[in-house]
mmCIF file of C-alpha atoms in Angstrom:
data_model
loop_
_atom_site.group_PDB
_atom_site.id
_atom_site.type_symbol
_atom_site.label_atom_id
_atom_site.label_comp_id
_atom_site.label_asym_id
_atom_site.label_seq_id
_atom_site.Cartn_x
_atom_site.Cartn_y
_atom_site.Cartn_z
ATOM 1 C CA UNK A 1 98.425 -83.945 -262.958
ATOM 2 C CA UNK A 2 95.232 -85.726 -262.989
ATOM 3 C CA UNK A 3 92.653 -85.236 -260.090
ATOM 4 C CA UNK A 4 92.816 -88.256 -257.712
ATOM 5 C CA UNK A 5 89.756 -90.808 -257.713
ATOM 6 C CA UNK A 6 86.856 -90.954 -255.911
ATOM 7 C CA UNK A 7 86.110 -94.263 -254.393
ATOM 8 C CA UNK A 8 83.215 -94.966 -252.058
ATOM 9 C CA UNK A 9 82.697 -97.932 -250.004
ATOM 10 C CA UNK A 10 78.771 -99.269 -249.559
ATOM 11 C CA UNK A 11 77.723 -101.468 -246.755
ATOM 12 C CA UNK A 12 74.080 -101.525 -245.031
ATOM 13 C CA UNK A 13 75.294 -99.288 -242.141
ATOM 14 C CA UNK A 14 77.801 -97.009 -243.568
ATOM 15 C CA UNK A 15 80.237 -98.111 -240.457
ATOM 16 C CA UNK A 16 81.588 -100.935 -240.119
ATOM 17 C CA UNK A 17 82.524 -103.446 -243.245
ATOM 18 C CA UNK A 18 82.382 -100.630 -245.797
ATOM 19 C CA UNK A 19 85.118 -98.903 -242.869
ATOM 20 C CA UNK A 20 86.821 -102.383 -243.455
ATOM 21 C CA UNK A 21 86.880 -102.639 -247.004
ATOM 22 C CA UNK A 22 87.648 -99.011 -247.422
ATOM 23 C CA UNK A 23 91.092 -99.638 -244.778
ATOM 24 C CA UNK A 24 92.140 -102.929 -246.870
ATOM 25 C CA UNK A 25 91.807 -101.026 -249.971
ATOM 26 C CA UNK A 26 93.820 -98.015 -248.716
ATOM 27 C CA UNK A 27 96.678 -100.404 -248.485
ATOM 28 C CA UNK A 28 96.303 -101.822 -251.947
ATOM 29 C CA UNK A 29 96.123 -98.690 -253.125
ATOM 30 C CA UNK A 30 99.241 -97.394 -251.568
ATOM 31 C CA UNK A 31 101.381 -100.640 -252.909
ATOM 32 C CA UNK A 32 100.281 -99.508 -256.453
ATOM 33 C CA UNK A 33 101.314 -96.137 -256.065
ATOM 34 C CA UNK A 34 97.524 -95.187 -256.595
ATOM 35 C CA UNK A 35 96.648 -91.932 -254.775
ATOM 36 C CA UNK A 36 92.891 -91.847 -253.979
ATOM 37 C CA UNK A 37 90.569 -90.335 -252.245
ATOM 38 C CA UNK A 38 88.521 -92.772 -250.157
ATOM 39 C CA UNK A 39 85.544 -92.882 -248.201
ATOM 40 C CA UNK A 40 82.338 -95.085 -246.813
ATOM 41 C CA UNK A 41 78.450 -94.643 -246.871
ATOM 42 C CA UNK A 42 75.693 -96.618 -245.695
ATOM 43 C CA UNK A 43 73.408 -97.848 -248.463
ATOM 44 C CA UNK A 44 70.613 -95.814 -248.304
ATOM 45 C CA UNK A 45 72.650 -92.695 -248.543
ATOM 46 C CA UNK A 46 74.008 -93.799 -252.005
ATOM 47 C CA UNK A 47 71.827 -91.403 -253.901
ATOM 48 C CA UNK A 48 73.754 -88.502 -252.943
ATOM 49 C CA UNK A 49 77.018 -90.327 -253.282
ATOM 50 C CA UNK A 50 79.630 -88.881 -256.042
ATOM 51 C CA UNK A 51 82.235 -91.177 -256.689
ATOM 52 C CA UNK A 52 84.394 -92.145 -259.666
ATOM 53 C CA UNK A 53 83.679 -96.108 -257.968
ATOM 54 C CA UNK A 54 81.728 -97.750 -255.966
ATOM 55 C CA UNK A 55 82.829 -100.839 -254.238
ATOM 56 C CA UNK A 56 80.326 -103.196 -251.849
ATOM 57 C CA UNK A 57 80.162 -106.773 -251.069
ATOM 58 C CA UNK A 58 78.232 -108.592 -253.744
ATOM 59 C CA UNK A 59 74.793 -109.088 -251.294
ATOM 60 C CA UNK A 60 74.428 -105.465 -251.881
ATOM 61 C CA UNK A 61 74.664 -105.716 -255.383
ATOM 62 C CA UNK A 62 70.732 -106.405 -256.551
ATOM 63 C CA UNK A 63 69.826 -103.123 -253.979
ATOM 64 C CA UNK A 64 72.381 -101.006 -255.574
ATOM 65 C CA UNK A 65 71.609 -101.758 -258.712
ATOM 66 C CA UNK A 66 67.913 -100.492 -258.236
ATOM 67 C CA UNK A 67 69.407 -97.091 -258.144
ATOM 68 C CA UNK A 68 69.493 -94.503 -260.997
ATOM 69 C CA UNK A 69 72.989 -93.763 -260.418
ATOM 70 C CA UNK A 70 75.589 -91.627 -262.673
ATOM 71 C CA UNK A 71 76.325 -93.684 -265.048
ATOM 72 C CA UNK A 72 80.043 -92.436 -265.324
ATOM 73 C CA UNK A 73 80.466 -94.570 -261.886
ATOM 74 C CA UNK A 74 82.020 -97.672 -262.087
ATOM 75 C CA UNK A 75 81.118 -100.533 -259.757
ATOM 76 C CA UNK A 76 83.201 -102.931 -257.918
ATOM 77 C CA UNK A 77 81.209 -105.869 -256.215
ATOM 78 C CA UNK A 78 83.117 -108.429 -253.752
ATOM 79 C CA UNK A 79 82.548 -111.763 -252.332
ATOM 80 C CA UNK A 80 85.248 -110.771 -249.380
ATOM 81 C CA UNK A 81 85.214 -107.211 -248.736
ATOM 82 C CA UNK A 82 88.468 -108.181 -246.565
ATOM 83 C CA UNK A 83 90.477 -110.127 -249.082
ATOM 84 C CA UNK A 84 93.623 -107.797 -250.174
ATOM 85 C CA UNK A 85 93.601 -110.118 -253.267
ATOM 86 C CA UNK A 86 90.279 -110.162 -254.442
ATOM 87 C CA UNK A 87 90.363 -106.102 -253.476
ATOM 88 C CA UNK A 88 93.314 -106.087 -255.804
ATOM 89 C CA UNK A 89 92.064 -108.160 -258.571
ATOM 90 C CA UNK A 90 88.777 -106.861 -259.265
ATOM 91 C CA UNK A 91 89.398 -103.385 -257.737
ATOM 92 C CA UNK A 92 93.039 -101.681 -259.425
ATOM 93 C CA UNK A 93 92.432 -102.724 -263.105
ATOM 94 C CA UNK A 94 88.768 -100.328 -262.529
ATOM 95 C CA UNK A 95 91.099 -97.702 -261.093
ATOM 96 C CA UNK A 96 93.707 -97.943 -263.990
ATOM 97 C CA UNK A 97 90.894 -97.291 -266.747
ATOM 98 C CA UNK A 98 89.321 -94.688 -264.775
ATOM 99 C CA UNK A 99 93.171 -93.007 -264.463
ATOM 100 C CA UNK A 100 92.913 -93.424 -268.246
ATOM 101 C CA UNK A 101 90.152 -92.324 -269.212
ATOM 102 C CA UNK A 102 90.731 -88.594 -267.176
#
């Protein structure tokens, strides 16, 4: 049995829309099966963050990417951080090569 991912959630606070995103995700997660570990972080704390992904709304995108981050993390950037279907669509087929590539 594989270890189960690490996925952080970005916003500019650490509290509220990455809490959000992280809480829409949890469902799509659970609908594919997909057993996770999840949590949030404000943006400037992502240096110290170790995640298998990263998801944030796409405004965050240009700051993040300013970042010498692992380069083992994958990113996921949304335009709705709310949107179960755009969560699912950009965020599970990430998840499923990740799962593959453990």
């Amino acid at each position: 049995m594989t270890r189960p991912l690490d996925i952080c959630f970005i916003c500019g606070a650490g509290l509220g829309s990455s809490l959000a995103c992280q809480m829409e995700a949890e469902e799509v997660l659970a609908a594919a099966g997909i057993r996770a570990n999840l949590g949030h972080e404000a943006i400037s704390g992502i240096p110290g963050v170790r995640a298998d992904i990263i998801v944030s709304a796409e405004n965050f995108k240009p700051t993040i990417e300013k970042y010498e981050l692992d380069p083992d993390i994958a990113f996921v950037f949304l335009k709705n951080i709310v949107d179960k279907t755009e969560i699912a669509a950009k965020l599970l087929p990430v998840v499923q090569e990740k799962e593959a590539q453990a």
